[in-house]
C-alpha cells in the first residue's frame, strides 16, 4: 500500500482529517481537485460562526469537543483562529420563540454558560438591534468566529509539516475497493491505501456515482454580503459590543461583528436555491441581496442598507440538516462524511479527529455515533 489513508477533498473536513492523521504519524495523502483554499466550495471566506448554542444537545456537545482541538491547532500554528465574540440567539415573533427556548434548554442541559434576555434586556445590552416588542434572546459567551479560509490553510500546512503528502489541482476520478484496501485514480496517477476518506462536499455524489452510491443530499447556492456602519457607528459593531448572532424567524438569518472586511457580514440561512454542481458559476443572486438589504434596513438601521461584496457559497444539505458519516455499505474501507447542511464548519476539527480515528482504529471518542450513513447503494 502506498498510504495508510487517502483523504479526498481539502475543505475544512478533509484538511482537518489529514492534519489529525499526519500528526498521529499515519502515512497520509490529501487530494484536492482545485487550488488549496479555493473559493468554489463551502469552506472559504473570512469567518464562520462557532457556538455551543444549539437546539440539539448532540451538536452542543460536539462543539464542546471541537473547541479544544481548534485551540490545539492555534497552539501548533502560533496564530489565533477562533476569535471570542459572544453569541446571540434572538426571536421576535411566534415562529422563532420556541427555537430560542430550545437553545436555552440545550445550553442548560450541557452546562454551558448562558443568559436569557427579554426585550428590555436586549435593548439595554445590544441597542444596535431594532426588534419587535416582546423579543427575546439568549446570550452565550462561548461563541466566536472561526477564520475559515485561514483554518483550512493552517490545517493543510500542519498536515504537510507532520509528513502528509498533499496535492492540489489533482481531481480524483474514481475509487475502487480492493481486498483489504482501496485504489484511488486521479488524472495524474493511481494510489493504494488501507482506507479512503471521502470529504468531497457538494461533489460527493459526483464521486460516489462510480461506486453505485448516492447520498440523500441537495446542493444549494447560498449567499452572504457585507454592510458598512453609518458614520460614527462602526465601534458599535466591533467584537464585544456586537456578537455573532442567529435570528430565528421564517427566514433564518445570521451574522458577525465587523472584523477584517469593513462591513457587518450577514447571510440568509438555507436560501433554498438548488443547483447542479456541474453548472455552478458562483454568480450572486440579486433577490437574496434585496432580501438582505430589506432585513438590514428593518433590524439594524445603524448600518448602511446597501451591502457590498455579495459572495456565493455552497450548502450540501440533508432533509433534516443532520450530518452523514460512516463506512460505505459493502465497502468498509471507504469512509464518507457529509457534515454540512450549512452548519458544519465549527465542528471541522472534531469531525477530522473522528474520521482519522475511524479510519485507523475503527472507533472514536468524538460524539459522531448518532450520524450514520443510510443505505445509499443504488
Ligand atoms: C455561506 C455559508 C455560511 C456558513 N456559515 C457557517 C457558520 O457560520 N458556521 C458553521 O459551522 N458552518 C457554516 N457553514 C457551513 C460550513 O462552511 C460547511 O459545512 C463546511 O465548510 C463543509 O466543509 P466540507 O469540507 O464538507 O466541504 P468543502 O469545503 O466544499 O470541501 C470539499 C472539497 O472536496 C473537493 N473535491 C470534491 N470532489 C473532489 C474530487 N473528485 N477530487 C478531489 N477533490 C475533490 C472540493 O474541491 C472541495 O475543496 C456555512 C456555509 C456557507 C456556504
Coordinates of C-alpha atoms and ligand atoms in Angstrom, one line a residue:
X1 CA 0.0 0.0 0.0
X2 CA 1.3 3.5 -0.8
X3 CA -0.5 5.1 2.1
X4 CA -2.4 4.3 5.2
X5 CA -5.2 6.7 4.3
X6 CA -6.1 8.8 1.3
X7 CA -8.3 11.8 2.0
X8 CA -10.3 13.2 -0.9
X9 CA -11.2 16.8 -0.7
X10 CA -9.3 19.6 1.2
X11 CA -12.2 21.7 2.6
X12 CA -12.4 22.0 6.3
X13 CA -13.4 18.4 6.8
X14 CA -10.6 16.9 4.6
X15 CA -7.9 19.2 5.8
X16 CA -8.8 18.5 9.4
X17 CA -8.7 14.8 8.8
X18 CA -5.3 15.0 7.1
X19 CA -4.0 17.1 9.9
X20 CA -5.2 14.6 12.5
X21 CA -3.9 11.6 10.6
X22 CA -0.4 13.1 9.9
X23 CA 0.1 14.3 13.5
X24 CA -0.7 10.7 14.6
X25 CA 2.1 9.6 12.2
X26 CA -0.2 7.8 9.7
X27 CA 1.0 7.8 6.1
X28 CA -1.5 10.2 4.5
X29 CA -2.2 11.6 1.1
X30 CA -4.6 14.6 0.7
X31 CA -6.0 15.2 -2.8
X32 CA -7.8 18.4 -3.9
X33 CA -9.3 19.0 -7.3
X34 CA -8.8 22.8 -7.3
X35 CA -6.2 25.0 -5.6
X36 CA -6.0 24.6 -1.8
X37 CA -8.2 27.1 0.0
X38 CA -10.2 27.9 -3.2
X39 CA -13.5 29.7 -3.2
X40 CA -15.7 27.3 -5.1
X41 CA -16.9 25.1 -2.3
X42 CA -18.2 25.6 1.2
X43 CA -15.1 26.4 3.4
X44 CA -13.9 29.7 2.1
X45 CA -14.2 33.3 3.5
X46 CA -13.1 35.3 6.5
X47 CA -15.5 33.9 9.0
X48 CA -17.7 31.1 10.3
X49 CA -19.8 31.1 13.5
X50 CA -18.5 28.9 16.3
X51 CA -21.2 28.3 19.0
X52 CA -22.4 25.8 21.6
X53 CA -25.9 27.3 21.3
X54 CA -27.8 24.6 19.5
X55 CA -31.4 23.3 19.9
X56 CA -30.0 19.7 19.9
X57 CA -27.6 18.7 22.7
X58 CA -25.7 16.3 20.3
X59 CA -24.4 19.3 18.4
X60 CA -23.8 21.4 21.5
X61 CA -21.6 18.6 22.9
X62 CA -19.8 18.1 19.6
X63 CA -19.0 21.8 19.5
X64 CA -17.6 21.4 23.1
X65 CA -15.4 18.6 21.8
X66 CA -14.3 20.7 18.8
X67 CA -13.1 23.8 20.7
X68 CA -10.0 22.3 22.4
X69 CA -9.0 20.9 19.0
X70 CA -9.2 24.3 17.4
X71 CA -7.1 25.6 20.3
X72 CA -4.6 22.8 19.7
X73 CA -4.4 23.9 16.1
X74 CA -3.8 27.5 17.2
X75 CA -1.1 26.4 19.5
X76 CA 0.6 24.4 16.8
X77 CA 0.4 27.3 14.3
X78 CA 1.1 30.1 16.9
X79 CA -1.9 32.0 15.5
X80 CA -5.4 32.9 16.7
X81 CA -8.0 31.2 14.6
X82 CA -11.0 31.3 16.9
X83 CA -11.9 34.8 17.9
X84 CA -14.2 35.0 21.0
X85 CA -17.1 37.4 20.4
X86 CA -20.0 36.0 22.4
X87 CA -23.2 35.0 20.6
X88 CA -26.9 36.0 20.5
X89 CA -29.8 33.8 19.5
X90 CA -32.9 36.0 19.0
X91 CA -36.5 35.8 18.0
X92 CA -39.2 38.5 17.8
X93 CA -42.2 36.5 16.5
X94 CA -44.1 33.4 17.4
X95 CA -42.3 31.4 14.8
X96 CA -39.0 31.9 16.4
X97 CA -39.8 31.8 20.1
X98 CA -39.9 28.0 20.5
X99 CA -36.4 27.7 18.8
X100 CA -34.8 30.2 21.2
X101 CA -36.4 28.3 24.1
X102 CA -34.9 25.1 22.8
X103 CA -31.5 26.7 22.5
X104 CA -31.7 27.9 26.1
X105 CA -32.8 24.5 27.3
X106 CA -30.0 22.7 25.5
X107 CA -27.3 25.1 26.9
X108 CA -28.7 24.4 30.3
X109 CA -28.6 20.7 29.7
X110 CA -24.9 20.7 28.6
X111 CA -23.9 23.0 31.4
X112 CA -22.8 25.9 29.1
X113 CA -22.9 29.4 30.5
X114 CA -25.7 31.5 29.1
X115 CA -28.1 34.3 29.9
X116 CA -31.8 34.7 28.9
X117 CA -32.7 38.2 27.8
X118 CA -36.1 39.8 27.4
X119 CA -36.8 42.7 25.1
X120 CA -35.7 45.3 27.7
X121 CA -32.5 43.3 28.3
X122 CA -31.8 43.1 24.6
X123 CA -32.3 46.8 24.1
X124 CA -30.1 47.6 27.1
X125 CA -27.2 45.2 26.1
X126 CA -27.5 45.4 22.3
X127 CA -29.1 48.7 21.3
X128 CA -27.9 48.1 17.7
X129 CA -30.9 45.8 17.3
X130 CA -34.4 47.1 16.5
X131 CA -36.6 44.1 17.3
X132 CA -40.3 43.8 17.6
X133 CA -42.0 44.2 21.0
X134 CA -41.8 41.0 23.1
X135 CA -38.5 39.9 21.5
X136 CA -36.4 37.5 23.5
X137 CA -32.9 36.1 23.2
X138 CA -30.1 34.0 24.7
X139 CA -26.6 35.3 25.2
X140 CA -23.8 32.7 25.2
X141 CA -20.3 33.9 26.0
X142 CA -18.6 30.8 24.4
X143 CA -19.5 31.8 20.9
X144 CA -17.0 33.2 18.5
X145 CA -15.7 33.5 14.9
X146 CA -13.5 30.9 13.1
X147 CA -11.3 32.4 10.5
X148 CA -12.5 30.0 7.8
X149 CA -10.0 30.1 4.9
X150 CA -7.1 30.6 7.4
X151 CA -8.2 27.5 9.3
X152 CA -8.1 25.4 6.1
X153 CA -4.7 26.8 5.1
X154 CA -3.2 26.2 8.5
X155 CA -4.5 22.6 8.7
X156 CA -3.1 21.8 5.3
X157 CA 0.2 23.3 6.3
X158 CA 0.3 21.5 9.6
X159 CA -0.5 18.2 7.9
X160 CA 2.4 18.7 5.4
X161 CA 4.7 19.7 8.3
X162 CA 3.7 16.4 10.0
X163 CA 4.7 14.4 6.9
X164 CA 1.5 14.2 4.8
X165 CA 1.6 14.3 1.0
X166 CA -0.8 16.9 -0.2
X167 CA -1.7 17.5 -3.9
X168 CA -3.8 20.3 -5.3
X169 CA -5.3 20.5 -8.8
X170 CA -5.5 16.7 -8.8
X171 CA -9.1 15.6 -9.1
X172 CA -10.0 12.1 -8.1
X173 CA -11.7 10.3 -11.0
X174 CA -12.6 7.1 -9.3
X175 CA -12.3 5.0 -6.1
X176 CA -12.2 1.2 -6.2
X177 CA -12.5 -1.2 -3.3
X178 CA -9.7 -3.8 -3.1
X179 CA -9.2 -6.7 -0.9
X180 CA -8.1 -5.0 2.3
X181 CA -7.8 -1.5 0.9
X182 CA -8.7 0.9 -1.9
X183 CA -7.4 2.1 -5.1
X184 CA -7.8 5.8 -5.9
X185 CA -7.4 7.0 -9.5
X186 CA -6.7 10.6 -10.4
X187 CA -5.8 12.5 -13.5
X188 CA -2.2 12.1 -12.5
X189 CA -1.9 8.6 -11.1
X190 CA -3.1 5.6 -9.1
X191 CA -2.7 5.3 -5.4
X192 CA -3.4 2.4 -3.0
X193 CA -4.2 2.7 0.7
X194 CA -5.8 0.8 3.6
X195 CA -8.6 3.4 3.7
X196 CA -10.1 6.2 1.8
X197 CA -11.9 9.1 3.4
X198 CA -14.4 11.0 1.1
X199 CA -14.9 14.6 2.3
X200 CA -15.9 15.9 -1.1
X201 CA -18.6 18.4 -0.1
X202 CA -21.0 19.3 -2.8
X203 CA -19.3 16.9 -5.2
X204 CA -19.9 13.8 -3.0
X205 CA -22.5 12.3 -5.3
X206 CA -20.4 13.0 -8.4
X207 CA -17.6 10.9 -6.9
X208 CA -19.8 8.2 -5.4
X209 CA -21.7 7.6 -8.6
X210 CA -18.8 5.5 -9.8
X211 CA -19.4 3.2 -6.8
X212 CA -23.2 3.0 -7.5
X213 CA -23.9 5.1 -4.4
X214 CA -25.8 8.3 -3.8
X215 CA -26.3 10.3 -0.6
X216 CA -29.7 11.9 0.1
X217 CA -28.3 15.4 -0.1
X218 CA -29.2 18.5 -2.0
X219 CA -26.7 21.2 -3.1
X220 CA -27.8 24.8 -2.8
X221 CA -26.3 28.2 -3.6
X222 CA -26.2 30.4 -0.5
X223 CA -25.0 34.0 -0.2
X224 CA -23.6 36.5 2.2
X225 CA -22.9 40.2 1.9
X226 CA -21.3 43.0 4.0
X227 CA -22.9 46.1 5.3
X228 CA -20.8 49.1 6.4
X229 CA -21.8 51.0 9.5
X230 CA -23.3 54.5 9.2
X231 CA -20.8 57.3 10.1
X232 CA -19.8 57.2 13.8
X233 CA -21.4 53.7 14.3
X234 CA -18.6 51.3 13.5
X235 CA -17.5 50.8 17.1
X236 CA -20.9 49.5 18.0
X237 CA -20.4 46.6 15.6
X238 CA -17.0 45.6 16.7
X239 CA -16.5 42.3 18.6
X240 CA -17.5 42.8 22.2
X241 CA -20.3 45.4 21.8
X242 CA -21.6 43.2 19.0
X243 CA -21.6 39.4 18.7
X244 CA -22.1 36.6 16.2
X245 CA -25.9 36.1 16.0
X246 CA -28.7 34.0 14.7
X247 CA -32.2 35.4 14.2
X248 CA -34.9 32.6 14.4
X249 CA -37.7 33.6 12.1
X250 CA -39.4 32.2 9.0
X251 CA -36.2 33.0 7.0
X252 CA -33.3 32.4 9.5
X253 CA -30.6 35.0 9.2
X254 CA -27.2 35.0 10.9
X255 CA -24.3 37.4 11.1
X256 CA -21.0 38.6 12.6
X257 CA -19.4 41.6 14.2
X258 CA -17.3 43.7 11.8
X259 CA -13.9 42.1 11.5
X260 CA -11.4 42.3 8.6
X261 CA -13.8 43.3 5.8
X262 CA -15.2 46.9 6.6
X263 CA -18.8 45.7 6.9
X264 CA -21.0 43.5 9.0
X265 CA -21.4 40.1 7.3
X266 CA -24.9 38.7 7.1
X267 CA -26.3 35.6 5.4
X268 CA -29.7 34.1 4.8
X269 CA -29.6 30.5 6.1
X270 CA -31.0 28.0 3.6
X271 CA -31.9 30.4 0.8
X272 CA -33.1 27.2 -1.0
X273 CA -31.6 27.7 -4.4
X274 CA -30.9 24.2 -5.6
X275 CA -28.1 24.0 -8.2
X276 CA -26.5 21.4 -10.4
X277 CA -22.8 21.4 -9.2
X278 CA -21.6 20.8 -12.8
X279 CA -23.1 24.1 -13.8
X280 CA -22.2 26.2 -10.7
X281 CA -20.9 29.7 -11.5
X282 CA -20.9 31.3 -8.0
X283 CA -22.8 34.3 -9.5
X284 CA -24.6 36.2 -6.7
X285 CA -28.4 36.2 -6.8
X286 CA -29.9 39.7 -6.8
X287 CA -33.1 38.6 -5.0
X288 CA -31.1 37.4 -2.0
X289 CA -29.2 40.8 -1.9
X290 CA -32.6 42.6 -2.0
X291 CA -33.8 40.4 0.9
X292 CA -30.7 41.2 3.0
X293 CA -30.9 44.9 2.2
X294 CA -34.5 45.0 3.5
X295 CA -33.6 43.0 6.6
X296 CA -30.7 45.4 7.5
X297 CA -33.0 48.4 6.9
X298 CA -35.5 46.9 9.3
X299 CA -33.4 45.4 12.1
X300 CA -30.0 47.1 12.1
X301 CA -30.7 50.6 10.9
X302 CA -27.2 51.9 12.1
X303 CA -25.8 50.0 9.2
X304 CA -26.0 51.3 5.6
X305 CA -28.9 49.4 3.9
X306 CA -26.9 48.5 0.8
X307 CA -24.4 45.7 1.0
X308 CA -21.3 45.1 -0.9
X309 CA -19.2 42.1 -1.9
X310 CA -22.2 39.6 -2.3
X311 CA -20.4 36.2 -2.1
X312 CA -21.8 32.8 -3.1
X313 CA -21.1 29.6 -1.3
X314 CA -22.5 26.1 -1.2
X315 CA -24.5 24.1 1.2
X316 CA -24.8 20.3 0.9
X317 CA -27.9 19.5 2.9
X318 CA -29.7 16.5 4.2
X319 CA -33.5 16.8 4.5
X320 CA -33.3 17.1 8.4
X321 CA -30.0 19.0 8.4
X322 CA -28.3 16.3 10.3
X323 CA -24.8 15.0 9.4
X324 CA -24.0 11.9 7.4
X325 CA -20.8 10.0 8.4
X326 CA -19.8 6.3 8.1
X327 CA -18.4 3.5 6.0
X328 CA -20.0 2.9 2.6
X329 CA -22.3 -0.2 2.8
X330 CA -20.4 -3.1 1.2
X331 CA -17.1 -1.1 1.0
X332 CA -15.9 -0.9 4.7
X333 CA -12.6 0.7 3.6
X334 CA -14.3 3.7 2.2
X335 CA -15.4 6.3 4.8
X336 CA -17.8 9.0 3.7
X337 CA -18.6 12.2 5.5
X338 CA -21.2 14.9 4.6
X339 CA -21.3 17.1 7.7
X340 CA -22.6 20.3 6.2
X341 CA -26.3 21.4 5.9
X342 CA -24.9 24.9 6.4
X343 CA -23.6 24.4 9.9
X344 CA -20.6 22.1 9.7
X345 CA -17.5 24.3 9.9
X346 CA -17.4 24.8 13.6
X347 CA -17.2 21.0 14.1
X348 CA -14.4 20.6 11.5
X349 CA -11.6 19.9 13.9
X350 CA -13.6 17.3 15.8
X351 CA -15.0 15.7 12.6
X352 CA -11.4 15.5 11.4
X353 CA -10.4 13.7 14.6
X354 CA -13.4 11.3 14.3
X355 CA -12.6 10.4 10.7
X356 CA -8.9 9.9 11.5
X357 CA -9.8 7.6 14.4
X358 CA -12.4 5.7 12.5
X359 CA -10.0 5.2 9.5
X360 CA -7.2 3.9 11.7
X361 CA -8.7 2.4 14.8
X362 CA -12.3 1.8 13.8
X363 CA -13.6 3.7 16.8
X364 CA -13.6 7.3 18.2
X365 CA -14.5 9.2 21.4
X366 CA -15.8 12.1 19.3
X367 CA -19.6 12.2 19.5
X368 CA -20.5 11.2 16.0
X369 CA -22.1 7.8 16.7
X370 CA -25.5 9.3 16.1
X371 CA -24.6 10.1 12.5
X372 CA -24.9 7.2 10.2
X373 CA -24.8 6.6 6.5
X374 CA -28.2 5.4 5.5
X375 CA -28.3 2.7 2.8
X376 CA -27.1 4.8 -0.1
X377 CA -26.4 2.0 -2.6
X378 CA -28.5 2.4 -5.8
Ligands
LIG1 C1 -22.4 30.9 3.2 C2 -22.1 29.9 4.2 C3 -22.0 30.2 5.6 C4 -21.8 29.2 6.5 N1 -21.7 29.6 7.8 C5 -21.4 28.7 8.7 C6 -21.1 29.1 10.1 O1 -21.3 30.2 10.4 N2 -20.8 28.1 11.0 C7 -20.6 26.8 10.6 O2 -20.2 26.0 11.5 N3 -20.8 26.4 9.3 C8 -21.1 27.3 8.4 N4 -21.3 26.9 7.1 C9 -21.1 25.5 6.7 C10 -19.7 25.1 6.5 O3 -18.9 26.1 5.9 C11 -19.6 23.8 5.8 O4 -20.4 22.8 6.4 C12 -18.2 23.2 5.6 O5 -17.4 24.2 5.1 C13 -18.3 22.0 4.7 O6 -16.9 21.6 4.5 P1 -16.5 20.4 3.6 O7 -15.1 20.1 3.8 O8 -17.5 19.3 3.8 O9 -16.8 20.9 2.1 P2 -15.9 21.8 1.1 O10 -15.3 22.9 1.8 O11 -16.7 22.1 -0.1 O12 -14.8 20.7 0.7 C14 -14.9 19.7 -0.2 C15 -13.7 19.7 -1.0 O13 -13.6 18.5 -1.8 C16 -13.0 18.8 -3.1 N5 -13.4 17.7 -4.0 C17 -14.6 17.4 -4.4 N6 -14.6 16.4 -5.3 C18 -13.3 16.1 -5.5 C19 -12.5 15.1 -6.3 N7 -13.2 14.3 -7.1 N8 -11.2 15.1 -6.2 C20 -10.5 15.9 -5.4 N9 -11.1 16.9 -4.6 C21 -12.5 17.0 -4.6 C22 -13.7 20.2 -3.4 O14 -13.0 20.8 -4.4 C23 -13.6 20.9 -2.0 O15 -12.4 21.6 -1.8 C24 -21.5 27.9 6.1 C25 -21.5 27.6 4.7 C26 -21.8 28.5 3.8 C27 -21.8 28.1 2.4

